[in-house]
Short mmCIF file of C-alpha atoms in Angstrom, two decimals:
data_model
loop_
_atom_site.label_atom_id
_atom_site.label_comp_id
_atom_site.label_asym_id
_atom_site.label_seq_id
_atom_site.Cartn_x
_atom_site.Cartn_y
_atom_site.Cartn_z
CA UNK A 1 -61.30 -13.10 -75.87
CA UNK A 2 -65.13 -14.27 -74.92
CA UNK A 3 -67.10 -13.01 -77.76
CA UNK A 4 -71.36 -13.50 -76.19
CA UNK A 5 -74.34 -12.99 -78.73
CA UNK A 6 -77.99 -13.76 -78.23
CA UNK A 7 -79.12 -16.59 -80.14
CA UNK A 8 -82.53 -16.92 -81.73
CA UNK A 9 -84.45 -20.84 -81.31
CA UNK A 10 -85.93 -23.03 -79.41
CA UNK A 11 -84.37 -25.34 -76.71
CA UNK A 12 -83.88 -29.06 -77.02
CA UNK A 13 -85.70 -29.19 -73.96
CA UNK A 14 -89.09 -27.46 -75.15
CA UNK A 15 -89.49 -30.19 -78.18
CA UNK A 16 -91.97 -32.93 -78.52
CA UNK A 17 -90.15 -36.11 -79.00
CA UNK A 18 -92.23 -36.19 -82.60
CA UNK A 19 -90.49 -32.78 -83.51
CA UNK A 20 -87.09 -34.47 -83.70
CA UNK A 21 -86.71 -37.01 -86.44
CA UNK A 22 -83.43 -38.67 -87.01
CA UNK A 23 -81.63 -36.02 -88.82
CA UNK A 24 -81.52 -33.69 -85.88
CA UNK A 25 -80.30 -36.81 -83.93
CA UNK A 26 -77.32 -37.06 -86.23
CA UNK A 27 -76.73 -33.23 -86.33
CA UNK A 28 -76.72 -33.54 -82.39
CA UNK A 29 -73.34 -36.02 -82.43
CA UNK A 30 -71.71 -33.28 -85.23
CA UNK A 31 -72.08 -30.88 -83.35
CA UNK A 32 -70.71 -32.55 -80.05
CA UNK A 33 -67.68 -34.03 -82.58
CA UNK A 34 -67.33 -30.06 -84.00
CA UNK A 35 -66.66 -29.28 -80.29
CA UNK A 36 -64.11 -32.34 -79.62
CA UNK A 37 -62.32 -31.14 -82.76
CA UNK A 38 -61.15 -28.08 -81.44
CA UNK A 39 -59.81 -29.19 -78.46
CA UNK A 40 -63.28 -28.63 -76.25
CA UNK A 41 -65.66 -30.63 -73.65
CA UNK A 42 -68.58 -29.08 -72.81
CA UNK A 43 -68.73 -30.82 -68.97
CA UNK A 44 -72.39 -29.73 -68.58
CA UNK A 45 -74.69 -30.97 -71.15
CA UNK A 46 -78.59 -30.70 -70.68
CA UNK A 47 -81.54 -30.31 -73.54
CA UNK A 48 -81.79 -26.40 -72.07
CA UNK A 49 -77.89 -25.66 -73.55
CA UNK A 50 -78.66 -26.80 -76.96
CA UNK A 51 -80.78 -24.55 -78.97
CA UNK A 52 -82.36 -25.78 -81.92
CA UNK A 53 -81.85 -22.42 -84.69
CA UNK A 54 -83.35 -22.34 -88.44
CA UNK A 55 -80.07 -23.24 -89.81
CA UNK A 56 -77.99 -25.04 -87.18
CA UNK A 57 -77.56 -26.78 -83.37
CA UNK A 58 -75.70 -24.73 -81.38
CA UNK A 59 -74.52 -26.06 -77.91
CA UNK A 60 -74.66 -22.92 -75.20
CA UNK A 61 -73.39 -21.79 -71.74
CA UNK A 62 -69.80 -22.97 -71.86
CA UNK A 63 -69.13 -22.30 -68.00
CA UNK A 64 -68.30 -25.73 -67.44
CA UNK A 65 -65.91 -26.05 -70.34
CA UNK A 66 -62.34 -28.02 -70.24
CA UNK A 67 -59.74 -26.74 -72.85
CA UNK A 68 -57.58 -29.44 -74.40
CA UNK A 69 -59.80 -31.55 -72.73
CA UNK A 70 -58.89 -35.17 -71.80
CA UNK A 71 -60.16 -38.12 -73.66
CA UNK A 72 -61.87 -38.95 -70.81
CA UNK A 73 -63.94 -35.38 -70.32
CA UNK A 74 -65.59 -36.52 -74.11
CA UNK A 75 -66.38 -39.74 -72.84
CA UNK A 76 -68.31 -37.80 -70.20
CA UNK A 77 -70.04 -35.25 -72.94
CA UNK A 78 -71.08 -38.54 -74.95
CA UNK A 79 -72.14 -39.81 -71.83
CA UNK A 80 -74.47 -36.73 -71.21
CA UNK A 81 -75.51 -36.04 -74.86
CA UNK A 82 -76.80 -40.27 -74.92
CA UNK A 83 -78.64 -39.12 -71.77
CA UNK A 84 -80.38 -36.12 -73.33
CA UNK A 85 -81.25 -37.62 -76.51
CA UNK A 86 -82.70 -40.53 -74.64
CA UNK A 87 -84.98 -37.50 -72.75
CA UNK A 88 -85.85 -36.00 -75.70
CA UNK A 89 -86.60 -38.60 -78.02
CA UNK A 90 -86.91 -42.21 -76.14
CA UNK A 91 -84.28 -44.71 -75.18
CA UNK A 92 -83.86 -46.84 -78.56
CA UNK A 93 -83.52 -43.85 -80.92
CA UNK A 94 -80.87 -42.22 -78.37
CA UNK A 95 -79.16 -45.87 -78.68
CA UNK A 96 -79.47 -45.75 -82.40
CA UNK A 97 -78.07 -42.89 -83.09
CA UNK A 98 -75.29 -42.99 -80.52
CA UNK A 99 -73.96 -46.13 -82.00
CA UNK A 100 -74.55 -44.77 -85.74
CA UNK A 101 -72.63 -41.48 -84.58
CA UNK A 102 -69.80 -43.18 -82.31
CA UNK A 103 -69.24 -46.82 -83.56
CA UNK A 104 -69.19 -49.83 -81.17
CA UNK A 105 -65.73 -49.54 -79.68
CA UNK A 106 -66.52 -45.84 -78.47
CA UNK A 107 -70.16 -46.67 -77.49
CA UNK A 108 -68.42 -49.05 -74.94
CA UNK A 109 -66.13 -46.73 -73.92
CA UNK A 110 -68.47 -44.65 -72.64
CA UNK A 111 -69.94 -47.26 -70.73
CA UNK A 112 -67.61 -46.28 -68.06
CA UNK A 113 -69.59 -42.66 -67.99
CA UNK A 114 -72.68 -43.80 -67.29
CA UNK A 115 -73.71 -43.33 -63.77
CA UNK A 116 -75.25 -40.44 -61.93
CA UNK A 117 -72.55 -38.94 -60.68
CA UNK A 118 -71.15 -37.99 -64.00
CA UNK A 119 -74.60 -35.84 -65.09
CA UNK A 120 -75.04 -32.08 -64.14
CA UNK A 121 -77.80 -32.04 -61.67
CA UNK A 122 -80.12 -30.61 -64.53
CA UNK A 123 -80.05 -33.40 -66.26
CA UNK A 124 -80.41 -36.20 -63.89
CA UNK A 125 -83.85 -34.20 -62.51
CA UNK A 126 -84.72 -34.56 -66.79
CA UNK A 127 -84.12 -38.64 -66.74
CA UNK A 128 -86.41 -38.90 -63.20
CA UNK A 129 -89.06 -37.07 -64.75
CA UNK A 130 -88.84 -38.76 -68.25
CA UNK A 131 -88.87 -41.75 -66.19
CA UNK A 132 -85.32 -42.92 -67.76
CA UNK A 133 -83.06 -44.52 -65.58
CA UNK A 134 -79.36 -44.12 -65.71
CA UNK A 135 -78.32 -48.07 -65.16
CA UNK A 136 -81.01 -49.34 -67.11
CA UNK A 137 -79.82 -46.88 -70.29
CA UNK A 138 -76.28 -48.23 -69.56
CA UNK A 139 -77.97 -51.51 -69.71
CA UNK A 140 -80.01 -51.40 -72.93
CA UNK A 141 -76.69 -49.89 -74.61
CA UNK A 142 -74.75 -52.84 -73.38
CA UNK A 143 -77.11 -55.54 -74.78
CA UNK A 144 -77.08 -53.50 -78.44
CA UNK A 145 -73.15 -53.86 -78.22
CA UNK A 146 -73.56 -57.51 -77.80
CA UNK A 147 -71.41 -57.61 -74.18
CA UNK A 148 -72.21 -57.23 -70.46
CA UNK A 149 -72.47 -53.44 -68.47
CA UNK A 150 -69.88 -52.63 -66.50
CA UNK A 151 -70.68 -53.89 -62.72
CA UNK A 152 -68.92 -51.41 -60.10
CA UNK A 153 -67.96 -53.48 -57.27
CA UNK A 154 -70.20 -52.04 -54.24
CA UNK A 155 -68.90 -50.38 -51.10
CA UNK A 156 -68.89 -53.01 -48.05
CA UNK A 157 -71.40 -51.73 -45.67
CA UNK A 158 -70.89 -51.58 -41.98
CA UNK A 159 -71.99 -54.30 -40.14
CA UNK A 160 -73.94 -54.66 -37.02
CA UNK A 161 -70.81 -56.65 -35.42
CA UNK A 162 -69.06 -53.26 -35.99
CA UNK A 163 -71.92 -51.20 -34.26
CA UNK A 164 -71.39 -53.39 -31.48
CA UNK A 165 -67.43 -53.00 -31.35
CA UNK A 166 -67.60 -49.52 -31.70
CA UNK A 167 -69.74 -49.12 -28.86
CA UNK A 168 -68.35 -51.77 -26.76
CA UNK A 169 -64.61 -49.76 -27.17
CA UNK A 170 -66.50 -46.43 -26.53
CA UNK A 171 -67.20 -47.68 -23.20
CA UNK A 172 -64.20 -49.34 -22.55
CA UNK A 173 -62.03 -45.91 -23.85
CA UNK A 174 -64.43 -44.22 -21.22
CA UNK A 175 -63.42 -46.23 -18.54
CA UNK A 176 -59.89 -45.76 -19.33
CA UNK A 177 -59.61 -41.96 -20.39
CA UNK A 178 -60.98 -41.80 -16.51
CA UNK A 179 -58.85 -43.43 -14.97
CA UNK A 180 -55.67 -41.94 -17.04
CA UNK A 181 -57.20 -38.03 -15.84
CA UNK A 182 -58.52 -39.18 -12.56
CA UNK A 183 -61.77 -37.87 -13.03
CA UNK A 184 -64.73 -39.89 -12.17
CA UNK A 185 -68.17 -39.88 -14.59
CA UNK A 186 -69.94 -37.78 -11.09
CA UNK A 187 -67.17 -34.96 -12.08
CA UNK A 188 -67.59 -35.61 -16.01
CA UNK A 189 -71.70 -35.21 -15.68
CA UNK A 190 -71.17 -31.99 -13.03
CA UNK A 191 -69.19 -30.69 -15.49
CA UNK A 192 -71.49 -31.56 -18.89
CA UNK A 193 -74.46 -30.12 -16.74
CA UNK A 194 -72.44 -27.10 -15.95
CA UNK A 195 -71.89 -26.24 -19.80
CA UNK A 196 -72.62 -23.57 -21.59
CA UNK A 197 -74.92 -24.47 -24.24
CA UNK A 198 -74.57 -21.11 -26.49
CA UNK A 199 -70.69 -22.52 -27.29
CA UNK A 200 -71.91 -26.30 -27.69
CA UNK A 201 -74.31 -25.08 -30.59
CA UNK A 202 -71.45 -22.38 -31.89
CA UNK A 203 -68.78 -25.85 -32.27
CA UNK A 204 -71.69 -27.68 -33.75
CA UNK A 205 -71.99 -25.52 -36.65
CA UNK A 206 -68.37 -24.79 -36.87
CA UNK A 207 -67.69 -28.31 -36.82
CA UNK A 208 -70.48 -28.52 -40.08
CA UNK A 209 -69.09 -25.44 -42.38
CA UNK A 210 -65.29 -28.04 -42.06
CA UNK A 211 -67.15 -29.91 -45.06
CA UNK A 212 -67.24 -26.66 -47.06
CA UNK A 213 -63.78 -26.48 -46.58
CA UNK A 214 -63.60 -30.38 -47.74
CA UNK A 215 -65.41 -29.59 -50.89
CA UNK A 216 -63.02 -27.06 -51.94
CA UNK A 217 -60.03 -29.51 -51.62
CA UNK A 218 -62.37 -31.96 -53.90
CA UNK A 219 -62.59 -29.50 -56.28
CA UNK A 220 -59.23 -28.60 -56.43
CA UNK A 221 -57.82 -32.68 -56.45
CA UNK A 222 -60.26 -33.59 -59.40
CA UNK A 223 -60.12 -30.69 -62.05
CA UNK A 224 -63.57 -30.20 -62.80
CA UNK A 225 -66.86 -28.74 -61.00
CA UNK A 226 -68.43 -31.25 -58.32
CA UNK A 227 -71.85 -31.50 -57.10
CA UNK A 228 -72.02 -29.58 -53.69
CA UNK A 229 -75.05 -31.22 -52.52
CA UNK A 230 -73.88 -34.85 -53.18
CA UNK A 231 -70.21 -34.28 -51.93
CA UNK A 232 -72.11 -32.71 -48.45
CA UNK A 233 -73.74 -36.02 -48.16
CA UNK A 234 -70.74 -37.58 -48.76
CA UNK A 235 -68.30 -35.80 -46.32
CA UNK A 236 -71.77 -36.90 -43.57
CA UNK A 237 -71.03 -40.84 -45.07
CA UNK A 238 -67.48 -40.35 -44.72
CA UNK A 239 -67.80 -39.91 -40.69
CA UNK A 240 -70.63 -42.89 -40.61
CA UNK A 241 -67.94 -45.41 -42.49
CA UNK A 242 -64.85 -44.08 -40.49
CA UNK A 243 -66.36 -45.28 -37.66
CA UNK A 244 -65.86 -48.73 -39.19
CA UNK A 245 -62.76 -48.63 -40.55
CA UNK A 246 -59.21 -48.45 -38.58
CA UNK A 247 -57.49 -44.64 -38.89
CA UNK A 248 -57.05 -42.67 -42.74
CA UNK A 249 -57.29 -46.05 -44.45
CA UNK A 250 -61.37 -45.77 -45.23
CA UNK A 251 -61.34 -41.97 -46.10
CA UNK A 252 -58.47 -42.81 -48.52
CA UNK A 253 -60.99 -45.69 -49.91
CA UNK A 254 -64.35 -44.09 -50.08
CA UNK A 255 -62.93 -40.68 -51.71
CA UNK A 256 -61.04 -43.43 -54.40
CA UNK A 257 -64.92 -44.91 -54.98
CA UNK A 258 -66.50 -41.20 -55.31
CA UNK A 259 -63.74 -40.06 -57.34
CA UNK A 260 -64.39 -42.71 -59.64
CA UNK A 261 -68.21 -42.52 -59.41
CA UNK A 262 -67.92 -38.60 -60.52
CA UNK A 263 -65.94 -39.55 -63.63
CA UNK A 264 -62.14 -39.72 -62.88
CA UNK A 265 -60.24 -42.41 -64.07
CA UNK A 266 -59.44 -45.54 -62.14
CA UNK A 267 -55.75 -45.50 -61.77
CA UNK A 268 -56.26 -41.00 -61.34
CA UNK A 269 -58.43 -41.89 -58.60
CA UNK A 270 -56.23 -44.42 -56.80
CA UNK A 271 -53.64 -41.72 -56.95
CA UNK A 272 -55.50 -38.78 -56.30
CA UNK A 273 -57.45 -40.10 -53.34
CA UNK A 274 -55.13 -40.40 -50.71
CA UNK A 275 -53.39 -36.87 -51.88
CA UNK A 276 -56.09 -34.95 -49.95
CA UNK A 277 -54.97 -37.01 -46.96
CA UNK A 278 -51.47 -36.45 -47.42
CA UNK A 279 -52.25 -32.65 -47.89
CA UNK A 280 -54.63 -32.88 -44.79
CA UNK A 281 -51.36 -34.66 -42.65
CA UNK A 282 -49.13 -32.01 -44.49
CA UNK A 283 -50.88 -28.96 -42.65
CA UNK A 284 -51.06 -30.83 -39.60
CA UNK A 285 -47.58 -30.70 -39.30
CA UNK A 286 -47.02 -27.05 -40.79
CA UNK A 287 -49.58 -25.83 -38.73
CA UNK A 288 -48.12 -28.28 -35.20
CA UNK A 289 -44.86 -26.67 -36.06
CA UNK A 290 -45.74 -22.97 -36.19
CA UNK A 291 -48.21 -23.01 -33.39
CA UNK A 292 -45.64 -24.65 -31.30
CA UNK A 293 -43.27 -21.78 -32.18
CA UNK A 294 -46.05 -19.44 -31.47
CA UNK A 295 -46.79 -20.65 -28.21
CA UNK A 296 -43.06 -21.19 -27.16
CA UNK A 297 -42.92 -22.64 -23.18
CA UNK A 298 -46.36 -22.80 -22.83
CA UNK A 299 -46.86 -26.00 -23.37
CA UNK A 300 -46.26 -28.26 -20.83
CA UNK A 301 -44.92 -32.04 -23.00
CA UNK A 302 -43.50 -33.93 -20.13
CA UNK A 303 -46.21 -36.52 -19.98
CA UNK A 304 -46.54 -36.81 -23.81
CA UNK A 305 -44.67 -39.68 -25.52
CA UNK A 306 -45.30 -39.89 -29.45
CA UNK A 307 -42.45 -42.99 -29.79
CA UNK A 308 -45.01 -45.09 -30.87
CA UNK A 309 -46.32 -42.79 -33.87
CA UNK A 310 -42.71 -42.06 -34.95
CA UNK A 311 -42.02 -46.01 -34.92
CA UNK A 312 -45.38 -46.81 -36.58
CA UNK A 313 -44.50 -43.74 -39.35
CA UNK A 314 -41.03 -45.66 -40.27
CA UNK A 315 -42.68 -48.88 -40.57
CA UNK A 316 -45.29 -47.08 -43.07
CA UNK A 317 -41.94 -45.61 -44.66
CA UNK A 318 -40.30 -49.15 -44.48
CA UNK A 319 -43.05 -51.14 -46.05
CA UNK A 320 -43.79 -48.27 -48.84
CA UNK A 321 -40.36 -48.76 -49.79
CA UNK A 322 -40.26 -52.53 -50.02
CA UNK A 323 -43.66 -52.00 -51.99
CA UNK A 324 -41.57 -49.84 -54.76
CA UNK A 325 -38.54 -52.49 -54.80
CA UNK A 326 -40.65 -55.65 -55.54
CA UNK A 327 -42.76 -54.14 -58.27
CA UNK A 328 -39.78 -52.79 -60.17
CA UNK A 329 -37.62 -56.31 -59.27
CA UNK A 330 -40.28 -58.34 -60.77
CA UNK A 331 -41.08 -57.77 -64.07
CA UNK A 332 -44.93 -58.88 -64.72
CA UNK A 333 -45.29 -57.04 -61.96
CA UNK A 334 -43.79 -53.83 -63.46
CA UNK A 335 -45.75 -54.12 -66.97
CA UNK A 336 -48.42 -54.41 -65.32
CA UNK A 337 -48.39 -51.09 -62.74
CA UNK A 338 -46.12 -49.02 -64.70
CA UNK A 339 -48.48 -47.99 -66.72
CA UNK A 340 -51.43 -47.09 -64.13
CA UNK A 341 -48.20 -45.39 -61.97
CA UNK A 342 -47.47 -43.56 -65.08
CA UNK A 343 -51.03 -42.39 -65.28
CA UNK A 344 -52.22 -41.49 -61.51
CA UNK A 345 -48.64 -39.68 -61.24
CA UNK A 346 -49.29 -37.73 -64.18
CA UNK A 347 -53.42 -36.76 -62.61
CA UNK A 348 -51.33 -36.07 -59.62
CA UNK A 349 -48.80 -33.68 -61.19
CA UNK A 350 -51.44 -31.54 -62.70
CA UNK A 351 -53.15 -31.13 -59.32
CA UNK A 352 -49.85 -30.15 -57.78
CA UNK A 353 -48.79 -27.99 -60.86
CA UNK A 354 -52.07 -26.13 -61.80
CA UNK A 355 -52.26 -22.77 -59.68
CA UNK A 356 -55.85 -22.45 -59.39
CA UNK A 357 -56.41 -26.11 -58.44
CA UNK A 358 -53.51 -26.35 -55.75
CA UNK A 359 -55.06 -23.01 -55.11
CA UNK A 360 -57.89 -24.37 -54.38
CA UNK A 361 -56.84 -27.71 -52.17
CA UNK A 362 -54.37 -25.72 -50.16
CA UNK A 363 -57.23 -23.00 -49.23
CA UNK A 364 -59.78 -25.74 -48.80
CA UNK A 365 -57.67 -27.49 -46.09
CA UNK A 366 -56.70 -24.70 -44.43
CA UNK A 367 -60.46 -23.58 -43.90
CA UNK A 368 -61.13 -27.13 -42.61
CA UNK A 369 -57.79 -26.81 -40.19
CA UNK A 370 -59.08 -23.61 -38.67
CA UNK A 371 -62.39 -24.68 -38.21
CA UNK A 372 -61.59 -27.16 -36.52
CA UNK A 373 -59.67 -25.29 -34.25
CA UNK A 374 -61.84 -22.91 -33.73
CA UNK A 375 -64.14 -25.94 -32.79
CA UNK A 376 -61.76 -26.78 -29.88
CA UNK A 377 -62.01 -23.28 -28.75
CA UNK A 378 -65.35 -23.09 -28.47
CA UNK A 379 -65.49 -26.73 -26.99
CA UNK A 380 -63.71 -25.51 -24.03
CA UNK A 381 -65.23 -21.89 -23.79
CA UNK A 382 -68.74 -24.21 -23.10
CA UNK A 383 -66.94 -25.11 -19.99
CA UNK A 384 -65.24 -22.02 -19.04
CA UNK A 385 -61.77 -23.09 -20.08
CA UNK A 386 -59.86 -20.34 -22.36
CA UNK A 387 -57.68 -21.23 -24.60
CA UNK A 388 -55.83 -19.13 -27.32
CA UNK A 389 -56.18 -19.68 -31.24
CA UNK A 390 -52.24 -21.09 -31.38
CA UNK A 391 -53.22 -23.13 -28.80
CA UNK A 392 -56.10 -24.68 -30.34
CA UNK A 393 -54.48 -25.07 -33.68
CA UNK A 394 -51.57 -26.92 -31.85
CA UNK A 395 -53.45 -29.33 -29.89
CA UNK A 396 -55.69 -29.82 -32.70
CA UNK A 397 -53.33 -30.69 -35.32
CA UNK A 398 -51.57 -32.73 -33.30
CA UNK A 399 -54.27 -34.61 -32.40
CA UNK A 400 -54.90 -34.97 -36.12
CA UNK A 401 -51.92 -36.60 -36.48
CA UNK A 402 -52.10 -38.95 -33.94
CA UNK A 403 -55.16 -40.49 -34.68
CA UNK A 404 -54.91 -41.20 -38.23
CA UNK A 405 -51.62 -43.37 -37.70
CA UNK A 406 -53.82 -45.94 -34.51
CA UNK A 407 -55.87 -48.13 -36.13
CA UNK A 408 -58.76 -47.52 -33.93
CA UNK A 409 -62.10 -47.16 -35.48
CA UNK A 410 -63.04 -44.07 -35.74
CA UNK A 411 -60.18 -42.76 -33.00
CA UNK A 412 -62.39 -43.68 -30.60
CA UNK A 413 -61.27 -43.25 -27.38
CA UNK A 414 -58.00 -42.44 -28.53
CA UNK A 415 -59.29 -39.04 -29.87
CA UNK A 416 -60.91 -38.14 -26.01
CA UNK A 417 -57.76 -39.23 -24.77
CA UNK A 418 -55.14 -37.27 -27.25
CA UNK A 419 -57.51 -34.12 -26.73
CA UNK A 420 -57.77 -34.25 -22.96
CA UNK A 421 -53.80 -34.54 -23.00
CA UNK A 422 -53.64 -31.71 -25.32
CA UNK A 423 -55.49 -29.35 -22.87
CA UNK A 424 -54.05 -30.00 -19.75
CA UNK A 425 -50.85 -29.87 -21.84
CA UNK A 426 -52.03 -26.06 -22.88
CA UNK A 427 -52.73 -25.71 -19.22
CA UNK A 428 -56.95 -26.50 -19.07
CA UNK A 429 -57.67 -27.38 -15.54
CA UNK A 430 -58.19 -31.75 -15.51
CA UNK A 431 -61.73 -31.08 -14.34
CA UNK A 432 -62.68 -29.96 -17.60
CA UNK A 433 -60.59 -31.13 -20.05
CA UNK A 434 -62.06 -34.40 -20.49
CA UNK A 435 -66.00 -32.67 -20.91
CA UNK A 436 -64.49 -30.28 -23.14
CA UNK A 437 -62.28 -33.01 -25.33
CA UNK A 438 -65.41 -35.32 -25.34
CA UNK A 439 -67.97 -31.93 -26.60
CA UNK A 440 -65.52 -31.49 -29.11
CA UNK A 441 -65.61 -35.69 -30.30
CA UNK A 442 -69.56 -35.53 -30.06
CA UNK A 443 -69.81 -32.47 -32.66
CA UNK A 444 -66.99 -33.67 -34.98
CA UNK A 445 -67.22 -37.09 -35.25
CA UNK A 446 -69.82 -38.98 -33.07
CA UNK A 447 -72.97 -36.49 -33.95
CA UNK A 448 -72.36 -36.28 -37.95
CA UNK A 449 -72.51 -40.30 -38.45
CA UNK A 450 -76.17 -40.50 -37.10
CA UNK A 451 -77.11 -38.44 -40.25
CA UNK A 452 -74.52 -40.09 -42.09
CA UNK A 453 -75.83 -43.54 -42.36
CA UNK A 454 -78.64 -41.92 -43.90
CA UNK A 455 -76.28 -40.02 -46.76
CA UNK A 456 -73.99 -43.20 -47.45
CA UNK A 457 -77.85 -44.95 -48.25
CA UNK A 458 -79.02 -41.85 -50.02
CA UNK A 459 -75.81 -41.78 -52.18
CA UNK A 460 -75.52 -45.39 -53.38
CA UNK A 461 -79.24 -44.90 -53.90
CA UNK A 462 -78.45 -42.17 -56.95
CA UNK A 463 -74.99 -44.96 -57.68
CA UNK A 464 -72.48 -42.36 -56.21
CA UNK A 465 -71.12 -44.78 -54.24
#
């Protein structure tokens, strides 16, 4: 039952830092503590939500709200209530009365909490314009407590050595996709010129809305309400750092880092972050499967050898498996992970378990599947090539597949070369498979770094990376 009433009083927010005196600092951690005790964590705390009444605090607008919430949700609302007193009434009261309210072992706890990323949006625009700065707070705490502030161990960036290999194989895949197709670069810029442009711009912004689809799928894998904004830039940084780092290996890295940087635990993260891979490779396969039943003889596989993924995929298999055996043989090694297995398994099992989250990733990834199809589609439709919606999910996922088990960079070259199989394979004349396949690279995954170097900068900027 959701009982609503209007309340009467002023907002946190609308108070002169001389209006609140300690007392209403103190009654600010009860009545955060009143909401831990019964089970409750807010999730969205900002000076607007509390309203200051004649008799009491009262804490409003429980959208955002996590029953029997995890110890580390709390962490997060004492993260965000330190943050708004610190707004409201300066930096060393907030400190004060945080470490009157929560003792020192708790205080450092939420150490771990304070970082951008873990703030509603509301709130961070409050600290920029109180001029109160979210590592410096997490600073000043840790120098009352005595110890150091957590450092966060920063994302390698991408060199200009990498620039240069990436470009250097570009060419080099180039040379080779032509010479595989037999089609010289005087057919491949006939053909380019000959596009039409109307499709080029529809797979453009196809190719875009696959991050909505992405977000979804975040949403889903973490439990809680993420920034849309932020996790746009960070799908954009995702493409700019996969074109650094060999096949699924960086995604699986950078969405560990952001997962941690929004407030999931460590070992949750570790766990959690590949599982929107594995649910990514999972559809591939569903979706390879029923397309190819859907398109029956159609497909012409003569020329198309996958014994080198299937070998690679048992060594993966092979090597996970000695993994297991030598951490549960040795036993340091086994007190030691146990524990963080226990833990990432059990974040795991309530993304897997919880119908409107699994809800939620298995819709998200679809969306991003079909998109992507429907890229492909209209990829070759700029070049007069028509192919049908199984087909493009087919050659699509199975390209999918393929390139996240080579350890190229970014799949480049192997991703022109997959693609152009896939559509002569689905029966696109040679002439135009390679344009179409290389349209199709450009909107997907050679056009959305350029912007993304800017978002992996803009996000470490505000410490979500």
């Amino acid at each position: 039952v959701l009982i609503m009433d209007w309340v009467d009083g002023v907002r946190l927010s609308q108070l002169d830092a001389e209006a609140i005196d300690d007392d209403m600092l103190e009654r600010l951690w009860a009545m955060l503590d009143e909401l831990h005790g019964a089970d409750v964590a807010h999730g969205d705390i900002d000076g607007r939500k509390i309203i200051v009444g004649d008799e009491r605090l009262m804490l409003t607008e429980l959208s955002s709200a996590h029953i029997l919430a995890s110890d580390d949700a709390r962490l997060a609302d004492a993260a965000q209530l330190l943050v708004v007193t610190a707004v409201a009434a300066g930096s060393e009261r907030a400190i004060d009365a945080a470490r009157a309210n929560l003792g020192d072992d708790r205080k450092l706890s939420v150490l771990s909490q304070h970082q951008a990323a873990a703030l509603p949006r509301e709130l961070q625009h409050d600290a920029k314009a109180a001029d109160i700065k979210i590592k410096s707070l997490r600073k000043e705490v840790a120098e009352e407590l005595g110890t150091e502030a957590p450092e966060l161990t920063q994302l390698q960036r991408v060199s200009w050595g990498s620039v240069a290999m990436v470009v250097l194989t570009l060419l080099a895949a180039s040379s080779l996709i032509s010479s595989l197709t037999d089609i010289g670069f005087d057919a491949i810029a006939d053909a380019i010129a000959d596009a039409n442009w109307t499709w080029v711009v529809v797979a453009f912004v196809l190719a875009q809305l696959t991050n909505v689809g992405e977000y979804y799928s975040l949403v889903g894998v973490v439990g809680f309400r993420v920034p849309f904004g932020p996790t746009m830039m960070f799908r954009y940084a995702l493409s700019f750092i996969s074109l650094a780092v060999p096949s699924d290996a960086g995604a699986i890295a950078m969405n560990i880092r952001y997962q941690e940087k929004l407030g999931v635990p460590p070992a949750a993260a570790v766990a959690q972050g590949p599982l929107l891979t594995i649910f990514s490779k999972g559809f591939d396969v569903i979706l390879l499967l029923l397309s190819a039943r859907f398109i029956g003889e159609a497909i012409q596989t003569d020329e198309l050898d996958f014994s080198g993924a299937l070998d690679l995929i048992i060594l993966i298999v092979v090597a996970a498996v000695v993994a297991v055996v030598v951490v549960l043989a040795v036993p340091k090694l086994r007190q030691r992970m146990m524990p963080h297995v226990r833990e990432g398994f059990g974040a795991v099992k309530e993304s897997i378990t919880d119908p409107e989250r699994l809800l939620k990733v298995v819709g998200g990834t679809l969306m991003q599947k079909i998109l992507f199809a429907l890229t492909l589609a209209a990829s070759s439709a700029a070049f007069g090539a028509s192919i049908s919606f199984g087909e493009a999910v087919f050659v699509n996922s199975a390209v999918s597949l393929f390139i996240g088990l080579i350890p190229v960079p970014g799949g480049v070259g192997v991703g022109e070369a997959a693609l152009t199989a896939g559509l002569i394979a689905v029966g696109v004349p040679e002439p135009v498979a390679f344009p179409a396949a290389l349209t199709h690279r450009m909107v997907t995954s050679y056009l959305p770094p350029v912007f993304g170097w800017w978002a992996s900068r803009w996000l470490s900027e505000r410490d979500y990376l």
